[in-house]
mmCIF file of C-alpha atoms in Angstrom:
data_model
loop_
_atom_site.group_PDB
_atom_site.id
_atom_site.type_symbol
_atom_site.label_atom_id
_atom_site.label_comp_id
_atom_site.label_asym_id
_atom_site.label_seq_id
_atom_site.Cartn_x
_atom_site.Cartn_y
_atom_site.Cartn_z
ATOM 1 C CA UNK A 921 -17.448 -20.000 -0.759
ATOM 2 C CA UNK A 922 -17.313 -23.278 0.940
ATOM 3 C CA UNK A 923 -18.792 -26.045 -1.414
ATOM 4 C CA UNK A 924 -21.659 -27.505 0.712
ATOM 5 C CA UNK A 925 -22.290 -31.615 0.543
ATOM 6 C CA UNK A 926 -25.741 -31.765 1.879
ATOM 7 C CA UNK A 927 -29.314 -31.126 -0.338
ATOM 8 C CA UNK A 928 -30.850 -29.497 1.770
ATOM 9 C CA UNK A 929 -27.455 -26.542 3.251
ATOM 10 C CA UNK A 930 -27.067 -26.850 -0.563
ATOM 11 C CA UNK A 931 -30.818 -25.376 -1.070
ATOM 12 C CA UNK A 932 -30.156 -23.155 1.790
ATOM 13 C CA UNK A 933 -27.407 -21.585 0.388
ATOM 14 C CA UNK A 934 -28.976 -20.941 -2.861
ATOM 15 C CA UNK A 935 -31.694 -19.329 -0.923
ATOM 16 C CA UNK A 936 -29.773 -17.368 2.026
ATOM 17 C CA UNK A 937 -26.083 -16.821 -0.100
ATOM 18 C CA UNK A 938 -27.188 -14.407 -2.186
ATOM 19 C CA UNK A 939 -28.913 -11.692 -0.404
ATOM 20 C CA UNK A 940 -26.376 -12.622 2.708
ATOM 21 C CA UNK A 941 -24.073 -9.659 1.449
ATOM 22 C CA UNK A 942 -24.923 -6.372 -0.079
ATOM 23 C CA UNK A 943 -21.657 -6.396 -2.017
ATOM 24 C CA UNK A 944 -18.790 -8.961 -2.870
ATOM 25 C CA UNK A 945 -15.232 -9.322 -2.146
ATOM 26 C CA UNK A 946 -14.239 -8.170 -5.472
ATOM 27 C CA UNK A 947 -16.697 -5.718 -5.073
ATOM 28 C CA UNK A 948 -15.430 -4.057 -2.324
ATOM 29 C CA UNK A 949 -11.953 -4.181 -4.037
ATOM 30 C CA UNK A 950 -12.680 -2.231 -7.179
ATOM 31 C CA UNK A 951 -14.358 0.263 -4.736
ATOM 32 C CA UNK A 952 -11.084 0.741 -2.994
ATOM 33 C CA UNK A 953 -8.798 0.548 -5.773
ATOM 34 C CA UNK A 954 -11.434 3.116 -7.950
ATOM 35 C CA UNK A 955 -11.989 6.043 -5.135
ATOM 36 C CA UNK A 956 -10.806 8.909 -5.554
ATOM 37 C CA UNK A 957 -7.407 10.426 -5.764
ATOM 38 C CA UNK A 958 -5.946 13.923 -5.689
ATOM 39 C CA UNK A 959 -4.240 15.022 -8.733
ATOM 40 C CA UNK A 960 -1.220 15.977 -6.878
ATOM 41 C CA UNK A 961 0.301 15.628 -3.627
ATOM 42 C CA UNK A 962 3.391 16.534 -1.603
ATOM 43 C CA UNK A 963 3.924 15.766 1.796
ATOM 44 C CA UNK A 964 6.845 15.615 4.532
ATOM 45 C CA UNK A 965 6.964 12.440 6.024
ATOM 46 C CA UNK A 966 8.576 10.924 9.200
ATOM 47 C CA UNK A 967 9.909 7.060 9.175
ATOM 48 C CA UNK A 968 10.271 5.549 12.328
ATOM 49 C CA UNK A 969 11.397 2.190 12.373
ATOM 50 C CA UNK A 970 11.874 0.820 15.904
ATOM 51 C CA UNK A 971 13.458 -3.093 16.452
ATOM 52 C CA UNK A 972 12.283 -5.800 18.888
ATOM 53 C CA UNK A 973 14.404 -4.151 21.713
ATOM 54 C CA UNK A 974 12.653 -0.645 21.351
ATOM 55 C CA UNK A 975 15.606 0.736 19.650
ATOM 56 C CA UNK A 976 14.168 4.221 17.144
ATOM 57 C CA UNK A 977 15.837 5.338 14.446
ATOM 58 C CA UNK A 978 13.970 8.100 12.988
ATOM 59 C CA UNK A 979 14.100 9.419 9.118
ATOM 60 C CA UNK A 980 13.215 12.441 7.231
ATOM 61 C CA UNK A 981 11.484 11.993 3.802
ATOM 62 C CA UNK A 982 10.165 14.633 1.304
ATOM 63 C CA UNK A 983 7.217 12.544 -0.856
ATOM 64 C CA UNK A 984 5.625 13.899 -4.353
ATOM 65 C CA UNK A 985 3.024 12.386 -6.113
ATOM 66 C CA UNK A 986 0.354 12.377 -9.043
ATOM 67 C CA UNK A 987 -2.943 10.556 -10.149
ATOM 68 C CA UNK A 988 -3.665 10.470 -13.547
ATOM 69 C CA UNK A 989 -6.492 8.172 -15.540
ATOM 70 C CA UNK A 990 -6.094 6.541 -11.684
ATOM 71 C CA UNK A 991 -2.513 5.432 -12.159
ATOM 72 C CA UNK A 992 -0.678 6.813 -9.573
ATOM 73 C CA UNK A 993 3.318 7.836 -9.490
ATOM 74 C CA UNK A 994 5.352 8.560 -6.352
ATOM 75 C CA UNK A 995 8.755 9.560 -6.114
ATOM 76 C CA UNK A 996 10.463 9.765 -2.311
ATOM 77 C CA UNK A 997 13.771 11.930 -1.321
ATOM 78 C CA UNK A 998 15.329 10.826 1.753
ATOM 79 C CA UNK A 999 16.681 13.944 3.977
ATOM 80 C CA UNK A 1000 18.288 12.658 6.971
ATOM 81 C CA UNK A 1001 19.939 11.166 8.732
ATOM 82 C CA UNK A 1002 23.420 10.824 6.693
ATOM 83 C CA UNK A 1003 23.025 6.898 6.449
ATOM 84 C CA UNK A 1004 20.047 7.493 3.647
ATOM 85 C CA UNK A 1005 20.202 11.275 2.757
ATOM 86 C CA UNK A 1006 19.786 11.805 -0.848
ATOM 87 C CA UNK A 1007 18.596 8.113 -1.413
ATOM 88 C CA UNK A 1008 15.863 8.516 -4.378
ATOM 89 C CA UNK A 1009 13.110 6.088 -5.245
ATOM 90 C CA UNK A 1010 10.264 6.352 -7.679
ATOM 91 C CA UNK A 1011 7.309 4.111 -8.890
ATOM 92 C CA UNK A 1012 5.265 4.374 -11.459
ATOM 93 C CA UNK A 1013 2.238 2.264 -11.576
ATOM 94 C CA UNK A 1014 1.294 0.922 -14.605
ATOM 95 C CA UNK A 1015 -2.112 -1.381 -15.883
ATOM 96 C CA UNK A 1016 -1.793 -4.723 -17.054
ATOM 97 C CA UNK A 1017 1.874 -5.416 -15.842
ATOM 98 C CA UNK A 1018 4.080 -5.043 -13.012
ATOM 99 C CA UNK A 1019 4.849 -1.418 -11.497
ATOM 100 C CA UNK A 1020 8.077 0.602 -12.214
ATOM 101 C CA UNK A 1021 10.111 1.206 -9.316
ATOM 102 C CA UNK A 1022 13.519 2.934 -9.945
ATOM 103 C CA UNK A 1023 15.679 3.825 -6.489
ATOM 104 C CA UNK A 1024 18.872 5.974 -6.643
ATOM 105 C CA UNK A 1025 21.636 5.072 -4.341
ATOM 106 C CA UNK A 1026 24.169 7.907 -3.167
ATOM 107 C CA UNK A 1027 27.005 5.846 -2.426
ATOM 108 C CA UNK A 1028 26.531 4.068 -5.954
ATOM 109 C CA UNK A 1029 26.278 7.204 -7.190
ATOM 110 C CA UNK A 1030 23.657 5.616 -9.748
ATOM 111 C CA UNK A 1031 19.504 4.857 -10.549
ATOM 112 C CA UNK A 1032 18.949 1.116 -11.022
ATOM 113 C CA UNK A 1033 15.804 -0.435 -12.006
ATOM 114 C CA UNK A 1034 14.143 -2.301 -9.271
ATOM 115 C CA UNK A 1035 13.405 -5.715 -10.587
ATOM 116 C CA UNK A 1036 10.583 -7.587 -10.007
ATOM 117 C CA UNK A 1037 12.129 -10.477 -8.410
ATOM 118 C CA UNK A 1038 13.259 -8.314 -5.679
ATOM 119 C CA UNK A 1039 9.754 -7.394 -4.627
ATOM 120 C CA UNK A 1040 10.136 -9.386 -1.688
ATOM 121 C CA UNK A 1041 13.230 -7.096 -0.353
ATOM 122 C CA UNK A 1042 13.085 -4.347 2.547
ATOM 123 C CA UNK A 1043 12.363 -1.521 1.324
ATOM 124 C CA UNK A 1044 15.884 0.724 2.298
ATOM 125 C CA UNK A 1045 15.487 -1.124 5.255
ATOM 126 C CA UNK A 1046 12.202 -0.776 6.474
ATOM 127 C CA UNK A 1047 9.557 -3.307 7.184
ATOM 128 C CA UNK A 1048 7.760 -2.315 3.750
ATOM 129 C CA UNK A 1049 9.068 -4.095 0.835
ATOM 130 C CA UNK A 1050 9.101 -3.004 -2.316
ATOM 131 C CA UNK A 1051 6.126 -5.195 -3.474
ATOM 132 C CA UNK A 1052 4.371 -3.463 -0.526
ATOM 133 C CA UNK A 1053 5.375 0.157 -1.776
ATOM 134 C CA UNK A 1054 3.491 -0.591 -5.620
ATOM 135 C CA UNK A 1055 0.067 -1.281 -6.305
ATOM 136 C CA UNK A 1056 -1.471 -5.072 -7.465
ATOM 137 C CA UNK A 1057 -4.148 -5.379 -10.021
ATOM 138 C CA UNK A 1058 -7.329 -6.484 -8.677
ATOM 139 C CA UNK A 1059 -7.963 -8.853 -11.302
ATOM 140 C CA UNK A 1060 -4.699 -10.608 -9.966
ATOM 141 C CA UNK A 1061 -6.581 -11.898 -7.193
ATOM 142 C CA UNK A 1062 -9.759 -13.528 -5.804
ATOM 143 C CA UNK A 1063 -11.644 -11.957 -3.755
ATOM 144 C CA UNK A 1064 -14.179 -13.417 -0.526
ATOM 145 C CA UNK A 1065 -16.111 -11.010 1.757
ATOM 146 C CA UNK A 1066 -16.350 -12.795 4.955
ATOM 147 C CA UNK A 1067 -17.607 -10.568 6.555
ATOM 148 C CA UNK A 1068 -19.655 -7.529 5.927
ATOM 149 C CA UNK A 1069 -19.308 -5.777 9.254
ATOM 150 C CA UNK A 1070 -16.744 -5.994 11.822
ATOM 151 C CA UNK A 1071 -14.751 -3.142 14.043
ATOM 152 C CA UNK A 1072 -10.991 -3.266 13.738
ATOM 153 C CA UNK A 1073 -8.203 -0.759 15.797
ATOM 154 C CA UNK A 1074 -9.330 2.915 15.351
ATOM 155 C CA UNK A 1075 -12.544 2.434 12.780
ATOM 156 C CA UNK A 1076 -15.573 1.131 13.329
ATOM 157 C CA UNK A 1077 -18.218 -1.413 10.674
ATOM 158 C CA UNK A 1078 -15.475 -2.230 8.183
ATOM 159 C CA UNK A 1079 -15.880 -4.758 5.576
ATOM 160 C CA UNK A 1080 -13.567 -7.246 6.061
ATOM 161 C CA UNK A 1081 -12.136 -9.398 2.830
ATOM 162 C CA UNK A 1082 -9.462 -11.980 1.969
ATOM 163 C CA UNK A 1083 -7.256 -12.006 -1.294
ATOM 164 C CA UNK A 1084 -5.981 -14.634 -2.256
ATOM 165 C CA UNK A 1085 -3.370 -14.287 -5.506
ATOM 166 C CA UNK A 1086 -4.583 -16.114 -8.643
ATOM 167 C CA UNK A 1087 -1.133 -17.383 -9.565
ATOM 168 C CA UNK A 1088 0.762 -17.839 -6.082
ATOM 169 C CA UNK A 1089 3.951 -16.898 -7.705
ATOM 170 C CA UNK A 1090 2.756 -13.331 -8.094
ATOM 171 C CA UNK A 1091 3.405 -12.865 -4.802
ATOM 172 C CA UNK A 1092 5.435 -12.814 -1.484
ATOM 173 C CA UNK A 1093 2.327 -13.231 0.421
ATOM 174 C CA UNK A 1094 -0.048 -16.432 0.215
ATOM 175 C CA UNK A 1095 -3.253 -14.327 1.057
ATOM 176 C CA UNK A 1096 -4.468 -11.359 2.635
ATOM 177 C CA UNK A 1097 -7.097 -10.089 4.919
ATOM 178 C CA UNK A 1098 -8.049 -6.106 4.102
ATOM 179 C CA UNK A 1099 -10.312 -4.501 6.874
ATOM 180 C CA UNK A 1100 -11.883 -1.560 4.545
ATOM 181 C CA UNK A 1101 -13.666 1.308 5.743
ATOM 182 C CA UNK A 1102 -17.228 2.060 4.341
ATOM 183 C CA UNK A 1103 -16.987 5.400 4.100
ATOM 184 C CA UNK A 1104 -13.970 6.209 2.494
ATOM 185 C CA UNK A 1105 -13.144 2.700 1.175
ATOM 186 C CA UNK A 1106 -9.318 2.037 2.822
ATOM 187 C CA UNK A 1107 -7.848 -1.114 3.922
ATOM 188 C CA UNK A 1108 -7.105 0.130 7.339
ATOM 189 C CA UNK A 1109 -6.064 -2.904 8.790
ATOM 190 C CA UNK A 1110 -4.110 -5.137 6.419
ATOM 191 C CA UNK A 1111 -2.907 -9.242 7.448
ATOM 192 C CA UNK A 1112 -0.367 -10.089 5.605
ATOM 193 C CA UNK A 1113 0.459 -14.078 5.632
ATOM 194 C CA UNK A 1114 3.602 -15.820 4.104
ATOM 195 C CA UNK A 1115 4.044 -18.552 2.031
ATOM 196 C CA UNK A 1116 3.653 -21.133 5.039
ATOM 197 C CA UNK A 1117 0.112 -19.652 5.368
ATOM 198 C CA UNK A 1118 1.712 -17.655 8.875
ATOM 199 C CA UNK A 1119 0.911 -14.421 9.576
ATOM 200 C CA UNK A 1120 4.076 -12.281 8.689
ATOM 201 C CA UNK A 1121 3.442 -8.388 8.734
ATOM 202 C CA UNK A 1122 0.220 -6.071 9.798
ATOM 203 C CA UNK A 1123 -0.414 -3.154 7.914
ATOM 204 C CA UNK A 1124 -2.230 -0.464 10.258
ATOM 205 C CA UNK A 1125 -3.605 2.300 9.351
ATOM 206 C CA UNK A 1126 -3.936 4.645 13.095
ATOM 207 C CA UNK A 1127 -5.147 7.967 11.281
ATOM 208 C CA UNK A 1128 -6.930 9.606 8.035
ATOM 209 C CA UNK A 1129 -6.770 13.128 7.400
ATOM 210 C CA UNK A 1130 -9.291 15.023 5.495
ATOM 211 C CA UNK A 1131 -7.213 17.175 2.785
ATOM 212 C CA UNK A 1132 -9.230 19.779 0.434
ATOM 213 C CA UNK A 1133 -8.422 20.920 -3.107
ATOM 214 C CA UNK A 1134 -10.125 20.419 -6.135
ATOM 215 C CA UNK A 1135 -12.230 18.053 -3.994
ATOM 216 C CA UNK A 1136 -11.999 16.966 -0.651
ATOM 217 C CA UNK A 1137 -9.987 13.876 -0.530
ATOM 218 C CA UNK A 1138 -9.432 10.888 2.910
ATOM 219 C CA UNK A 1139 -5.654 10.766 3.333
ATOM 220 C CA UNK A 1140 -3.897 7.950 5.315
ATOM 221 C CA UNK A 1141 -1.660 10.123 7.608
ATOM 222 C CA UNK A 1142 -0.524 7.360 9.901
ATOM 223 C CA UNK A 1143 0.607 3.998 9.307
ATOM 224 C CA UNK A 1144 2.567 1.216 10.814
ATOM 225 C CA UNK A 1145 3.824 -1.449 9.335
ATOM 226 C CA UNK A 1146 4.596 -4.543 11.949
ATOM 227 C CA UNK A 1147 6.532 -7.648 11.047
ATOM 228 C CA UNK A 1148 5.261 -9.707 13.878
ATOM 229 C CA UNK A 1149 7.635 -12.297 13.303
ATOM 230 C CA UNK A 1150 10.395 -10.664 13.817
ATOM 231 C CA UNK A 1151 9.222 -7.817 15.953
ATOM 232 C CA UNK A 1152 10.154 -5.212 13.710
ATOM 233 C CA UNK A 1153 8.224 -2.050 13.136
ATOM 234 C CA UNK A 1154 7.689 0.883 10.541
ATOM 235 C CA UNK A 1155 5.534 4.193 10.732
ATOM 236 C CA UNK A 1156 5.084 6.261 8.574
ATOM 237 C CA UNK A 1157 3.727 9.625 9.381
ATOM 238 C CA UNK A 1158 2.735 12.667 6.807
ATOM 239 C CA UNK A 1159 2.651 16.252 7.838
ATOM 240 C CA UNK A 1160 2.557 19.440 5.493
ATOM 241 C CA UNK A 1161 0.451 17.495 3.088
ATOM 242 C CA UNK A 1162 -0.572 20.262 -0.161
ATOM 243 C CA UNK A 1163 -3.122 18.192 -2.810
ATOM 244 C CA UNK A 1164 -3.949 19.848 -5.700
ATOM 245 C CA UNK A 1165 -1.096 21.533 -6.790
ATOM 246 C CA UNK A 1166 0.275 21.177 -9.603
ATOM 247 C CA UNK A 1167 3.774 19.667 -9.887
ATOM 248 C CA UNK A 1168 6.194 19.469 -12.808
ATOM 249 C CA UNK A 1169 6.789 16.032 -14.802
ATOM 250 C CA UNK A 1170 10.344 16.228 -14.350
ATOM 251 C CA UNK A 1171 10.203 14.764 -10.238
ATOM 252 C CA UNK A 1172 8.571 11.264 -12.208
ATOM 253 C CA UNK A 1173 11.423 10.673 -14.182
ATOM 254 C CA UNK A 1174 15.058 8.786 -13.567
ATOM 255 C CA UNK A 1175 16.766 12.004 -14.542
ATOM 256 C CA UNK A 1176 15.621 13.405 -10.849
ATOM 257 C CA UNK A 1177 16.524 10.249 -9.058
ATOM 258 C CA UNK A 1178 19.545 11.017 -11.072
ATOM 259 C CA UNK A 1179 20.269 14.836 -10.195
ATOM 260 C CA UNK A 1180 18.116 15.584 -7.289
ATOM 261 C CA UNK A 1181 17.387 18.318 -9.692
ATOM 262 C CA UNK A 1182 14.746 19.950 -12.227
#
């Protein structure tokens, strides 16, 4: 919050600030980072990326995934076309430290670590990088609501909230600004601003599927990634999605970037 210089917007604030919001920025946060997860999922997914001159390529990726004490892993298997088929990656999110992210490259013929300097770096060429494909500690951040309505691209009376990292080398980004559904508490519209304080990407969320299992669980199904700077664009797109069912420990592990194989 803005530190006010007058007495009397200085009493004002004491006496309007704190019933102004319901809920706080860090709030809001927690919410999003704490709701609810399936177990298990497994889903077929469709990259598009498409350049500044509306040229598509299109890719075919199988995705598992499991939740457990809300630490999620996610392992990817690219299909097609030739130019990334059988290109592995897998992250493992961990508390209190930085993500594992492994990726196994076919014409290497070998899993590397992903280190954490390279966060910045395309994801296999997308518009995602790889910070953008892990999760970031809330703590790791400050938090502002500013503003506790607002409607943004397909969903309406979002709460809308800027981060702002707590050590600036943490991140690629300066800040962000997270529009976040009430209802099912997702950023659906993400700013993403570089180190200049420009806006650099826009994460968009177009579509959320309802998915039943144990429980009944809001799944992003559609979202774009946008570098607006250089005109660049991702989506990704999830169809066949199972949640729920089981799935064996060996797809989270190196040995299956590795093998391709149980």
């Amino acid at each position: 919050m803005k530190m006010i210089k007058t007495l009397t917007a200085a009493c004002a604030t004491l006496v309007l600030g704190v019933s102004a919001f319901a809920i706080d920025g860090t709030e809001v946060m927690q919410k999003v980072y704490d709701r609810q997860k399936p177990d298990f999922t497994k889903a077929a997914v469709t990259l598009t990326l498409v350049d500044k001159k509306g040229a598509k390529e299109v890719r075919q990726v199988g995705e598992y995934g499991r939740c457990k004490d809300n630490l999620t892993d996610v392992v990817m298997i690219f299909l097609a076309p030739s130019t990334v088929k059988d290109t592995r990656f897998l992250v493992k999110e961990n508390r209190d430290r930085d993500d594992d992210k492994w990726i196994y490259l076919p014409s290497l013929r070998s899993t590397r670590r992903v280190a954490a300097s390279e966060g910045d770096k395309p994801f296999v060429g997308t518009d995602f990088s790889y910070d953008d494909m892990s999760s970031r500690e809330v703590e790791e951040d400050t938090h502002e609501l500013l503003k506790e309505s607002e409607d943004k691209g397909n969903f309406k009376d979002l709460y809308v909230v800027k981060s702002t990292p707590k050590d600036p080398k943490s991140s690629q980004y300066s800040y962000r600004i997270s529009w976040v559904t009430k209802d099912s508490l997702i950023p659906t519209y993400i700013e993403l601003y570089d180190k200049k304080g420009k806006l650099l990407k826009v994460n968009e969320i177009k579509a959320i599927t309802q998915k039943t299992g144990n429980k009944t669980y809001n799944i992003p199904t559609e979202n774009v990634m946008t570098n607006v700077q250089t005109k660049h664009s991702t989506t990704l797109k999830m169809v066949n999605i199972e949640v729920d069912k089981p799935l064996q420990d060996g797809y989270f592990s190196t040995n299956f970037l590795n093998t391709g194989k149980l």
